Short mmCIF file of C-alpha atoms and ligand atoms in Angstrom, two decimals:
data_model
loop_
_atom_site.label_atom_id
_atom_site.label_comp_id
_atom_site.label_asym_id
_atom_site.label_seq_id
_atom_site.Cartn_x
_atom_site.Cartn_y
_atom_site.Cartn_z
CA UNK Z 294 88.77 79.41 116.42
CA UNK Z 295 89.64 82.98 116.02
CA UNK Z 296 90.74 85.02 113.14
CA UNK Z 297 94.08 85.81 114.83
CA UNK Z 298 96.87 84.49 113.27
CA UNK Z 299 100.71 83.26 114.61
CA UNK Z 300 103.80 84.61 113.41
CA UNK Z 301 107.06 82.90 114.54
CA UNK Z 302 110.40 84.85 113.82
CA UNK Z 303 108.40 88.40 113.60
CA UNK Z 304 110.86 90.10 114.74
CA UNK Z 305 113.40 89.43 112.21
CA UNK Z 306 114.10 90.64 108.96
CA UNK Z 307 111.27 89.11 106.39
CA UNK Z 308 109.22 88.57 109.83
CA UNK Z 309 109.12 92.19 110.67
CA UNK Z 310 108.19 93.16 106.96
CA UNK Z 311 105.37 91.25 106.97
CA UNK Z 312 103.71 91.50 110.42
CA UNK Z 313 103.87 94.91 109.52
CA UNK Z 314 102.36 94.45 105.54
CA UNK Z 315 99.45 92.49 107.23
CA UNK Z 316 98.72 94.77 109.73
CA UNK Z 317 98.91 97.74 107.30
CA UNK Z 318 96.69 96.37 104.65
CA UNK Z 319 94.05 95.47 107.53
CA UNK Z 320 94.63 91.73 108.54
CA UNK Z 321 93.60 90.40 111.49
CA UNK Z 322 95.28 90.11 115.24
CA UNK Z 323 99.00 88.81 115.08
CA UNK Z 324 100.47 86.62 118.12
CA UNK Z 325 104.21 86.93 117.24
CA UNK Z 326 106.37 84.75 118.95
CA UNK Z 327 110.05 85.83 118.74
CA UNK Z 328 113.41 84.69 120.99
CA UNK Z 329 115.41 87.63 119.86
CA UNK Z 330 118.23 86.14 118.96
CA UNK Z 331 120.89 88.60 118.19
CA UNK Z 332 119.03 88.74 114.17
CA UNK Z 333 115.27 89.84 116.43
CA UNK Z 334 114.97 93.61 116.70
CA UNK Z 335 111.72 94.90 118.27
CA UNK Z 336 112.63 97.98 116.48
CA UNK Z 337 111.94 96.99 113.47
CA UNK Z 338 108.49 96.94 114.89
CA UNK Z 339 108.68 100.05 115.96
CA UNK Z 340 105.47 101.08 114.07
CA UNK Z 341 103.17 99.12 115.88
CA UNK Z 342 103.63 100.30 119.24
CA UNK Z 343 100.43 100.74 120.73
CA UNK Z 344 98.44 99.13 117.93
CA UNK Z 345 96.37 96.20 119.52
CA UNK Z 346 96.54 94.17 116.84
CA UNK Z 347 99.69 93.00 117.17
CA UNK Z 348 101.00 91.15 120.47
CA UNK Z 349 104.55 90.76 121.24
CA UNK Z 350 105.17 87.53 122.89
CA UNK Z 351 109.57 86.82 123.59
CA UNK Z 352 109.63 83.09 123.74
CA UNK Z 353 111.55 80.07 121.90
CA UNK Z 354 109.43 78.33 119.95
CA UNK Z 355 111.33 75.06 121.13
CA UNK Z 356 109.70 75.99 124.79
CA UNK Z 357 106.25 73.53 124.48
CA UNK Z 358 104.51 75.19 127.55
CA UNK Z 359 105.16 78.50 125.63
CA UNK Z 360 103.54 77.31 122.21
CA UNK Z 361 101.13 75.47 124.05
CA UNK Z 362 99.71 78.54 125.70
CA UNK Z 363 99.96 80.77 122.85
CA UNK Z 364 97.19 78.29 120.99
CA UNK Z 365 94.90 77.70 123.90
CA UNK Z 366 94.55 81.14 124.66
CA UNK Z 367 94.07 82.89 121.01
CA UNK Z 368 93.41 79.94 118.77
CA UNK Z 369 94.65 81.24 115.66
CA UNK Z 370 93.32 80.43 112.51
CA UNK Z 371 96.63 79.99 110.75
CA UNK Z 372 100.28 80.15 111.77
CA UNK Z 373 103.38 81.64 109.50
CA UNK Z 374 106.81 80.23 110.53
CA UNK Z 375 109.96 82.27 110.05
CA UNK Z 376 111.40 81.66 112.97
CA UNK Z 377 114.56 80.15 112.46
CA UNK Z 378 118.51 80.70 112.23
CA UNK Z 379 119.18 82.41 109.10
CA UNK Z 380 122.95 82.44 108.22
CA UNK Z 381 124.82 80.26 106.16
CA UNK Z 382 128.17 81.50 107.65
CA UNK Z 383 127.03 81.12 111.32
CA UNK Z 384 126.11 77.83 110.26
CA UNK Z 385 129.45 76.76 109.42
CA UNK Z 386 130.77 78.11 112.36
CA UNK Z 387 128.49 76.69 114.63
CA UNK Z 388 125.82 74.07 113.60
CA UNK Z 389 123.55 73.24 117.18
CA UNK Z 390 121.42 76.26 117.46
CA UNK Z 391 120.19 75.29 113.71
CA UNK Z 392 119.29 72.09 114.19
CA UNK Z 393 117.08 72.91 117.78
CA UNK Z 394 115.57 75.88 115.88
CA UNK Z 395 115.12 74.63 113.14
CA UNK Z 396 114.25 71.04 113.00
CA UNK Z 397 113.00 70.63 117.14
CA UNK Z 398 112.02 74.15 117.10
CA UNK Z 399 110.03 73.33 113.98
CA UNK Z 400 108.67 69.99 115.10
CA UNK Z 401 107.34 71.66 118.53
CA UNK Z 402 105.46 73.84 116.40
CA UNK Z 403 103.98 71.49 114.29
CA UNK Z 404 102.94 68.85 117.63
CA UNK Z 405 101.29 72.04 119.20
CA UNK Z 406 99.13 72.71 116.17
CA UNK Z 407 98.50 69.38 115.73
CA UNK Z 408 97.45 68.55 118.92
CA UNK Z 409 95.08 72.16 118.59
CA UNK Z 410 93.79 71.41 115.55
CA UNK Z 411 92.51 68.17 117.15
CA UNK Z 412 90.25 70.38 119.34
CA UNK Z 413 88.66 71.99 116.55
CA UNK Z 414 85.59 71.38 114.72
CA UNK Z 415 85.43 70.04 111.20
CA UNK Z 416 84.84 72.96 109.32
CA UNK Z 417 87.62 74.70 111.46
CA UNK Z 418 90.39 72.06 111.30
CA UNK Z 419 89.59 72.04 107.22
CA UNK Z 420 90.28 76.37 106.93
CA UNK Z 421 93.34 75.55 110.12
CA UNK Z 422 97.17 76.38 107.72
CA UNK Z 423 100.19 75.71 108.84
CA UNK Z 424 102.73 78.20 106.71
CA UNK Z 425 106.24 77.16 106.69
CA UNK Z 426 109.03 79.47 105.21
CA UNK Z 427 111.74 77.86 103.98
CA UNK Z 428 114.64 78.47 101.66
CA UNK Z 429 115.85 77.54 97.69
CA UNK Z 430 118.74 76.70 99.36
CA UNK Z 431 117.37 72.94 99.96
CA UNK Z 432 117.63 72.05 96.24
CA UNK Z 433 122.01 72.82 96.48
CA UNK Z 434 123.98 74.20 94.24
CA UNK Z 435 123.28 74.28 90.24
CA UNK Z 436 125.79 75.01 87.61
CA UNK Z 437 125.45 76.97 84.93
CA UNK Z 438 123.57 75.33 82.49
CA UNK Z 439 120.95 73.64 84.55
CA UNK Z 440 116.90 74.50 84.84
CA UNK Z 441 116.50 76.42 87.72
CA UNK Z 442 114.83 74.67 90.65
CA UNK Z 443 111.42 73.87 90.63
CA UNK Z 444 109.00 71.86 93.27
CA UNK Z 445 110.16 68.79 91.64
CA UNK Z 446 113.73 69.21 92.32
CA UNK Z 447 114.89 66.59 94.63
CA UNK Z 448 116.77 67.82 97.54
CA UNK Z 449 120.43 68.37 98.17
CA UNK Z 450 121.40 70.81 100.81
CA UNK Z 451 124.71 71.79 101.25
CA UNK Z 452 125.45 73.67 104.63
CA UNK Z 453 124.46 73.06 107.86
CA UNK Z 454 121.72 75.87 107.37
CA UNK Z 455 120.13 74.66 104.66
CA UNK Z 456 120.56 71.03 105.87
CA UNK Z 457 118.20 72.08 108.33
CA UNK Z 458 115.59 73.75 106.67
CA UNK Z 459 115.73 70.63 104.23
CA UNK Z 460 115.00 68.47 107.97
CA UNK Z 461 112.00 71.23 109.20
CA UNK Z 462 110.60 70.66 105.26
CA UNK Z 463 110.64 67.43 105.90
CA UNK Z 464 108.67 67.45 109.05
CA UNK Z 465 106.56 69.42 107.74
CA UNK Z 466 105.44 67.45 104.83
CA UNK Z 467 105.10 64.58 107.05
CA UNK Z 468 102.47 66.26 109.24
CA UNK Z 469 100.30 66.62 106.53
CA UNK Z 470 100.72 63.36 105.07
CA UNK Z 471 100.51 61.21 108.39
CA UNK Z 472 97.98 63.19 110.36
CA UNK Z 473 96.68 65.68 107.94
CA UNK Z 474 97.29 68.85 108.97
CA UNK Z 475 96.93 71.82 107.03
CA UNK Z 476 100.33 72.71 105.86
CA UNK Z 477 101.80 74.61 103.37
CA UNK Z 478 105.65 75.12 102.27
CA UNK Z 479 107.31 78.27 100.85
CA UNK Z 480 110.48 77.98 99.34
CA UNK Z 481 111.93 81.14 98.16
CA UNK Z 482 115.16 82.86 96.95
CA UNK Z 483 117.59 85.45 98.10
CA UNK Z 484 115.65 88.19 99.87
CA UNK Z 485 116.83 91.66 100.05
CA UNK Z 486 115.16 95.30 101.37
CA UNK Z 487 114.36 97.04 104.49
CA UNK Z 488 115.43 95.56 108.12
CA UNK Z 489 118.11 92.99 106.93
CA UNK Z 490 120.33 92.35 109.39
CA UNK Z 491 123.74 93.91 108.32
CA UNK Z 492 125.98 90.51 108.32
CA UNK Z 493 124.17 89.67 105.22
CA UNK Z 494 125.18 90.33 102.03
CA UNK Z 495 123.61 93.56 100.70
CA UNK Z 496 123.12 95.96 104.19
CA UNK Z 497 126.81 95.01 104.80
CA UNK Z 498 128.26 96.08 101.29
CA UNK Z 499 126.19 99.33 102.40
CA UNK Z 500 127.48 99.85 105.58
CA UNK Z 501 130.82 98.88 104.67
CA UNK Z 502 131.35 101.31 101.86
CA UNK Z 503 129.59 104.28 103.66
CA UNK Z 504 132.68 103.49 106.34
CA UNK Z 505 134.90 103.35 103.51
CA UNK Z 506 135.91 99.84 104.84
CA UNK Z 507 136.47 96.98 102.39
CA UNK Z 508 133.66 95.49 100.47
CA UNK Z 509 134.60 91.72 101.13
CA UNK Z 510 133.33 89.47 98.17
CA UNK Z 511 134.23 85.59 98.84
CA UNK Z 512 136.24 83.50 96.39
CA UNK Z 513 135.89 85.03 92.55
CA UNK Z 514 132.48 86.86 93.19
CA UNK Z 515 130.98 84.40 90.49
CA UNK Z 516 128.48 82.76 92.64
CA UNK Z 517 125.02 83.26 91.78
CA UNK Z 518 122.08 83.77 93.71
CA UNK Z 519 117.99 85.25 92.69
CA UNK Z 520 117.11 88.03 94.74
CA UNK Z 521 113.44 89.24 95.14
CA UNK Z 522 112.30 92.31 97.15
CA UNK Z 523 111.13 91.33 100.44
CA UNK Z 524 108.23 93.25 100.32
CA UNK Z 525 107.56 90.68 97.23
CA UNK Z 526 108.01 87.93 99.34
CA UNK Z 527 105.57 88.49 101.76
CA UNK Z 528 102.99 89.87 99.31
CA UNK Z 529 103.34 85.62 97.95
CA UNK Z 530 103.27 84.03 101.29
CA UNK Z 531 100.21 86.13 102.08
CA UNK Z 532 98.70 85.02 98.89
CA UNK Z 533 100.30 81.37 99.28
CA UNK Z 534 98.25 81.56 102.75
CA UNK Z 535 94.73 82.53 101.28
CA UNK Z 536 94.92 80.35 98.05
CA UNK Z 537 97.33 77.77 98.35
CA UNK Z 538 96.52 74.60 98.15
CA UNK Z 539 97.24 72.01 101.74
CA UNK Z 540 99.80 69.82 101.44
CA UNK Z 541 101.35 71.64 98.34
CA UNK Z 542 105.07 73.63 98.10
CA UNK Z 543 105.78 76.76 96.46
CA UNK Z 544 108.97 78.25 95.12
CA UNK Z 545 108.91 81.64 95.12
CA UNK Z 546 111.95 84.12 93.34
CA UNK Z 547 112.33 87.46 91.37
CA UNK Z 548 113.68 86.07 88.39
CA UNK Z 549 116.73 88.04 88.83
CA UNK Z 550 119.72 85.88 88.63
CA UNK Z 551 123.01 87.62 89.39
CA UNK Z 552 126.65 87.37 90.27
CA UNK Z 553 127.84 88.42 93.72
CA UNK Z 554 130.00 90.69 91.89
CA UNK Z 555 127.27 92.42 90.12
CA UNK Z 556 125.10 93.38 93.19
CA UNK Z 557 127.79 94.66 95.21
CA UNK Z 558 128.91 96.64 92.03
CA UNK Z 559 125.04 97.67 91.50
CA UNK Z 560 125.32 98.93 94.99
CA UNK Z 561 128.40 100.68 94.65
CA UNK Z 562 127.12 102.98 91.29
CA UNK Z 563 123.99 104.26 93.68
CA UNK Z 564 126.01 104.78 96.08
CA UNK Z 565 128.10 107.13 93.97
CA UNK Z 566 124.78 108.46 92.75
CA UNK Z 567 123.12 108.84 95.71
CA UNK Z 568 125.93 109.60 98.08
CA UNK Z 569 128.85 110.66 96.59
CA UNK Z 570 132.22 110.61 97.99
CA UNK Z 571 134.46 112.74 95.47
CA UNK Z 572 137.63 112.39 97.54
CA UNK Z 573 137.61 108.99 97.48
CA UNK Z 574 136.17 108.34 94.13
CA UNK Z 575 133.57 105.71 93.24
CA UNK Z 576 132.99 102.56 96.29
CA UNK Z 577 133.84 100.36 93.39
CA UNK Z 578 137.62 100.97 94.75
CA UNK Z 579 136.39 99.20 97.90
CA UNK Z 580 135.50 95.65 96.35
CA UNK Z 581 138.05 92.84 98.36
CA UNK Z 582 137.86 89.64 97.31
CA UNK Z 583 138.73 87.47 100.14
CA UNK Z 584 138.45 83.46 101.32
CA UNK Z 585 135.50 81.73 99.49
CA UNK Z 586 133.04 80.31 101.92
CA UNK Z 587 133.28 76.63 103.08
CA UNK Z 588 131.47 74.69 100.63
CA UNK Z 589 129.98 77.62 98.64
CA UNK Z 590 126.97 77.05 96.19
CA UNK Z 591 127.73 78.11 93.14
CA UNK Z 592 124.24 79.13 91.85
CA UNK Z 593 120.89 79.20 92.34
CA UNK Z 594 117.57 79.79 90.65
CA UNK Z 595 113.94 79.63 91.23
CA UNK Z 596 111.09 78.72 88.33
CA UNK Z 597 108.45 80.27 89.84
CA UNK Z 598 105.97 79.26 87.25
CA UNK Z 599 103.72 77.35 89.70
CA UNK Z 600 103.25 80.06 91.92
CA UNK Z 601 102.41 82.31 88.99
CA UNK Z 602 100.49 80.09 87.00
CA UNK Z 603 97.91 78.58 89.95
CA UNK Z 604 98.12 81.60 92.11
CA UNK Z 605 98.93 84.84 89.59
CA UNK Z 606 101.53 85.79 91.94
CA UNK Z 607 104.35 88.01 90.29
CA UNK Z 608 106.94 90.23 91.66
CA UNK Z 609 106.21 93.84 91.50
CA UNK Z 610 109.70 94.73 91.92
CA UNK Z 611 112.44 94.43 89.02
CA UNK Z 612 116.30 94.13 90.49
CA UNK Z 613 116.78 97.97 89.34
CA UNK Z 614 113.88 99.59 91.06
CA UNK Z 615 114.00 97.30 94.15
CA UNK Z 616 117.47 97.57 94.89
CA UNK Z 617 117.02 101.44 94.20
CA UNK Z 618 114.44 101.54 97.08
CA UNK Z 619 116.93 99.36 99.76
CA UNK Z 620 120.07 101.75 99.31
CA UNK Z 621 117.38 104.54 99.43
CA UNK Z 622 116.53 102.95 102.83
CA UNK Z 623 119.47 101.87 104.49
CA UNK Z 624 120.72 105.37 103.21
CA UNK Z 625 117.86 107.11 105.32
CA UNK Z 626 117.79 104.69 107.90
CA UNK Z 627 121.53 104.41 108.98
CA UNK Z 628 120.95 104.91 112.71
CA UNK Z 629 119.22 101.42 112.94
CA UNK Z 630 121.77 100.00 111.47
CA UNK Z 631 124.34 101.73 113.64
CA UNK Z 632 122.55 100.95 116.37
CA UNK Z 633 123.05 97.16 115.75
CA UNK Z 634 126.32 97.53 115.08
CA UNK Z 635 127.50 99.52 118.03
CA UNK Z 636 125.32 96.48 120.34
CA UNK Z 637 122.88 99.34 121.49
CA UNK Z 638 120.10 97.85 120.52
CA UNK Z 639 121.05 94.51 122.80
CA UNK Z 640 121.47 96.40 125.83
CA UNK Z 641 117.75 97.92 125.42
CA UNK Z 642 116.56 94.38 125.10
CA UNK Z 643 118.23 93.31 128.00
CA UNK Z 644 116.44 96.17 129.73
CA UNK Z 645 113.46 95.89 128.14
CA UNK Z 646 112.89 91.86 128.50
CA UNK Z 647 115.54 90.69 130.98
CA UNK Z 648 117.94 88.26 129.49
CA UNK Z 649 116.08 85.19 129.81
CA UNK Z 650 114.66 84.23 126.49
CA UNK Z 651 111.53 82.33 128.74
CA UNK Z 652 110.48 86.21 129.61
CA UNK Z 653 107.83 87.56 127.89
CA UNK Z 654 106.26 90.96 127.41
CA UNK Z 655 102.43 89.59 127.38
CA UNK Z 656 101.22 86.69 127.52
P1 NAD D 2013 116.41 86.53 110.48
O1 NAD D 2013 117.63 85.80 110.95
O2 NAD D 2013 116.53 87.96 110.10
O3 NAD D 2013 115.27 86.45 111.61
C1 NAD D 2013 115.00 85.27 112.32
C2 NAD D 2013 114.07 85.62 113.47
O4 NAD D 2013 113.74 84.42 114.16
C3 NAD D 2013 114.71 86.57 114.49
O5 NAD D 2013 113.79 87.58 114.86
C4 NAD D 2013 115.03 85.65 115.67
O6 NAD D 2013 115.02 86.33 116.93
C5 NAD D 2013 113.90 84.63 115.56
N1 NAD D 2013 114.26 83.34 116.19
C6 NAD D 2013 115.40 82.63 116.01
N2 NAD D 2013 115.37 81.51 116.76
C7 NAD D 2013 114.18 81.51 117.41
C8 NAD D 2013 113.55 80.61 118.32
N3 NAD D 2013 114.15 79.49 118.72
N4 NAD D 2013 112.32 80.91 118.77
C9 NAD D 2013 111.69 82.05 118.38
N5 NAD D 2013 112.24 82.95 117.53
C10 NAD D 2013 113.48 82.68 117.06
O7 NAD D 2013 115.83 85.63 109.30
P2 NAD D 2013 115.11 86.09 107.94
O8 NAD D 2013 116.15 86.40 106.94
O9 NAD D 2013 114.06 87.06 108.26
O10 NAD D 2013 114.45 84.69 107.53
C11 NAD D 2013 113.18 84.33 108.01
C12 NAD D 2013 112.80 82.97 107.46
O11 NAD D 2013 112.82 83.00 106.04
C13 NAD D 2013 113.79 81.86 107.86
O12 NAD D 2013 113.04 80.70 108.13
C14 NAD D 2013 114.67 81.67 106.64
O13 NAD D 2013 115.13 80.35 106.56
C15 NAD D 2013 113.69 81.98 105.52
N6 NAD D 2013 114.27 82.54 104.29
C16 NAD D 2013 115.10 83.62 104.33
C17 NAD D 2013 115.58 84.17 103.14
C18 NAD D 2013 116.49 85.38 103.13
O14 NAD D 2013 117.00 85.73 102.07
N7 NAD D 2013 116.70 86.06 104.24
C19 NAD D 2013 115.21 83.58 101.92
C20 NAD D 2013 114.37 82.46 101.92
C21 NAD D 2013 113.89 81.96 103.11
O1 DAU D 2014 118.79 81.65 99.07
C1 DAU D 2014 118.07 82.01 100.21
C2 DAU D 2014 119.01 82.24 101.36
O2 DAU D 2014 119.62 83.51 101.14
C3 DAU D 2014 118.32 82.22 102.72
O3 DAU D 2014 117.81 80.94 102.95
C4 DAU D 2014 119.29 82.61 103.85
O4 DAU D 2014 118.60 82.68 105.08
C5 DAU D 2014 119.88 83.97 103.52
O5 DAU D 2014 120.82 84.33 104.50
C6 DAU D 2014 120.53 83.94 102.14
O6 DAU D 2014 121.68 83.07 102.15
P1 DAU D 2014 123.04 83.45 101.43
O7 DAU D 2014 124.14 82.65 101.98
O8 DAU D 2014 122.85 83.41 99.94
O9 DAU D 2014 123.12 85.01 101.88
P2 DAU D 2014 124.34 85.94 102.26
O10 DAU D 2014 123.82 87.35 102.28
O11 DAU D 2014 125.08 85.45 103.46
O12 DAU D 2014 125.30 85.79 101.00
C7 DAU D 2014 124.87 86.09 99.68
C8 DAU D 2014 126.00 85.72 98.74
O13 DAU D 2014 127.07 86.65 98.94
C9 DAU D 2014 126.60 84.35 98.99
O14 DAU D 2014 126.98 83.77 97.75
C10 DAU D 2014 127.82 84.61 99.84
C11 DAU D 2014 128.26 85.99 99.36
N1 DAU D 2014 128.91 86.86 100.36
C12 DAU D 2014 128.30 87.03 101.56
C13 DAU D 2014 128.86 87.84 102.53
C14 DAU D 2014 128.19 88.02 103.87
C15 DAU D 2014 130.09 87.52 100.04
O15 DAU D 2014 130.63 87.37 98.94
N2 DAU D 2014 130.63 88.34 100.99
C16 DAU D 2014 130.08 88.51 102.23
O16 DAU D 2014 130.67 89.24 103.06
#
C-alpha cells in the first residue's frame, strides 16, 4: 500500500478546495477521479498544473474497470468520496442520475475497495479508510423548536437528493458492519466559499445582483439552513480522516443558523460596500421572492459537539468573516464564473477530454 490517497468528485466545488488544501499543506499523491459533469471544472484546479502530486483521472466512478484500475495501480491508503450529484433542484427535476451516482456509483466504490483491501496485509487493511461525504440533509426538515441534528437522529430525507445520499450512507455503513471495512461518514451542513458552482444559492445571489438581475428567494425566504466555510469543511474531513474512529459518523456545521432571507440580504450590504452601484441604489432592491421549492425543508441544524468534543475540530470561520472572504472572491474572480455561465468552460473540456466521460487524461 502506498501513501497516495483517492479523491472522487475533485473537481467540484468542496472537491477542488480540498485536493488543493491537501496538496498545499504537504499531503501525499492524490488520484482524483472526476466525470465532469456540468458541476466538474478542471479550472478550479488550475493551481496544480504541473504539480506531480496530483493526477487527473476523467472517469465515472460507476465504470468498475475504471475504479478497478485506479486501486491496482496506486493502492491508496485511503479514499475521500465527493463525487456525487449535488442539487436539490436538479433532483426534483430529474431523479436517475442521483440514484446511479449516488447509490451504484457509491456501491462500485465501496466493492472495489473492498475487494482491494482484501489484498492487503493486516496491518494495512487495519490503517485502509474509506471517507464518505455526505449531507445534513438525510436527517429532513426540523421546525423551529427542535434540537438540531445530531448522529443519533434517525433518518428522514426529503428530496430525491438527499434520498440518495441517505441510500449511499446506508451502503456505506453496511460495508463496515458486514465485511469490515474501514469506513467513515461525514455529514455536514450548508457549504459556502470559493468555486461553488453558480446555480447554488450564494454565487448566484452574487452573480445575479452584479447583473442587476433579480435575486430570486423561494417561497417566504424563512427557510433555514447552517452554513460553514468550505475551507472549514475540509480542514474536518481531513481531521475526520486522521483521527476518526472506523465505523463511526460525524456531523459537521458552523453553528450559523440563518434564514434564506438573511444571507442573500448579508450579501447584498457587501455588495453595496464592496461594489457599489449608486445609480441603482443598494442590491437589496433586487430580492424576488418567487415559487417555493417542491417539498422545501424548512430548517436545518447541525450539533457538532461530537466532532468537537472527540476530535477538537472547530470552525475557524464565523458567518461574518467567512462570507466577507466569498463575496471578496467571487468579486475578484468573476471571469470563472462568467466563464461557466457563458458554457466556455464546456467547450474547453470537450477539447480538452473528448466528450466521452470513459476518456481519461492519465491513467
Ligand atoms: P458539486 O456538484 O460541486 O461537485 C460534484 C463533483 O462530482 C463534480 O466535479 C462532478 O463532475 C463529480 N461527479 C458527479 N458525478 C460523478 C460520477 N458519476 N463519477 C465521477 N465524478 C462525478 O458538489 P459539491 O457541492 O462539491 O459536493 C461534494 C460532496 O459533498 C457531495 O457528495 C455532496 O453531497 C456533499 N455535500 C455538499 C454540501 C454543499 O453544501 N455543497 C454540503 C454537505 C455535503
Ligand atoms: O445542507 C447541505 C446541502 O446544501 C448539500 O447537501 C447540497 O449538496 C447543497 O446543494 C445544499 O443544498 P441546498 O438545497 O440547501 O442548497 P441551495 O444553494 O440550492 O439552496 C439553499 C437554500 O436557498 C435553500 O433553502 C433553497 C434556497 N434557494 C436556492 C436557490 C438556488 C432560494 O431561495 N433561491 C434560489 O435561487
Amino acid at each position: 500500500m502506498h501513501d497516495s490517497i483517492i479523491v472522487t468528485g475533485g473537481a467540484g466545488f468542496i472537491g477542488s478546495n480540498f485536493v488543493c488544501q491537501w496538496i498545499d499543506g504537504g499531503g501525499s499523491q492524490v488520484i482524483n477521479l472526476d466525470k465532469l459533469t456540468y458541476a466538474g471544472n478542471p479550472g478550479n484546479l488550475a493551481e496544480l498544473d504541473g504539480n506531480d502530486r496530483h493526477l487527473f483521472v476523467r472517469g465515472d466512478i460507476c465504470d468498475r474497470a475504471v475504479v478497478k484500475e485506479l486501486f491496482s495501480n496506486y493502492r491508496p491508503r485511503a479514499v475521500v468520496h465527493f463525487a456525487a450529484e449535488s442539487h436539490v433542484d436538479r433532483s426534483i427535476l430529474g431523479p436517475e442520475e442521483f440514484i446511479q451516482t449516488n447509490v451504484f456509483g457509491t456501491f462500485t466504490l465501496l466493492e472495489e475497495a473492498l475487494s482491494y483491501c482484501r489484498t492487503l496485509d493486516a496491518s494495512e487493511q487495519d490503517r485502509f479508510r474509506f471517507l464518505h461525504v455526505s449531507t445534513d440533509e438525510v436527517y429532513g426538515s426540523l421546525g423551529s423548536g427542535n434540537p438540531a441534528f445530531s448522529e443519533q437522529t434517525p433518518y428522514s430525507p426529503n428530496s430525491p437528493y438527499s434520498a440518495s445520499k441517505a441510500g449511499s450512507d446506508h451502503l456505506v455503513r453496511a460495508y463496515h458492519h458486514t465485511y469490515g471495512l474501514k469506513t467513515l461518514t461525514t455529514n455536514c451542513s450548508n457549504n459556502y466559499g470559493p468555486f461553488q458552482f453558480p446555480e447554488k444559492l450564494i454565487p448566484l445571489i452574487i452573480s445575479n445582483a452584479l447583473a442587476g438581475k433579480p435575486l430570486p428567494i423561494y417561497g417566504d425566504g424563512q427557510n433555514v439552513r447552517d452554513w460553514l466555510f468550505v475551507v472549514d469543511h475540509c480542514e474536518a474531513i481531513r481531521v475526520v480522516l486522521e483521527k476518526g474512529r472506523p465505523g463511526e459518523t460525524y456531523n459537521i456545521g458552523g453553528n450559523n443558523e440563518k434564514t434564506n432571507l438573511q444571507v442573500v440580504e448579508t450579501v447584498c450590504s457587501l455588495l453595496d460596500e464592496l461594489r457599489p452601484n449608486p445609480a441603482a441604489g443598494s442590491y437589496r432592491s433586487l430580492i424576488t421572492f418567487v415559487k417555493d421549492r417542491p417539498g422545501h425543508d424548512r430548517r436545518y441544524a447541525i450539533d457538532a459537539g461530537k466532532i468537537a468534543q472527540e476530535l477538537a475540530w472547530h470552525p475557524r470561520e464565523t458567518f461574518e468573516t467567512g462570507m466577507r472572504k466569498a463575496v471578496e472572491w467571487y468579486l475578484a474572480n468573476q471571469a470563472w464564473t462568467q466563464q461557466i455561465l457563458s458554457g466556455d468552460y464546456k467547450h474547453w473540456i470537450e477539447k480538452q477530454y473528448g466528450s466521452t466521460p470513459r476518456q481519461r487524461a492519465k491513467l
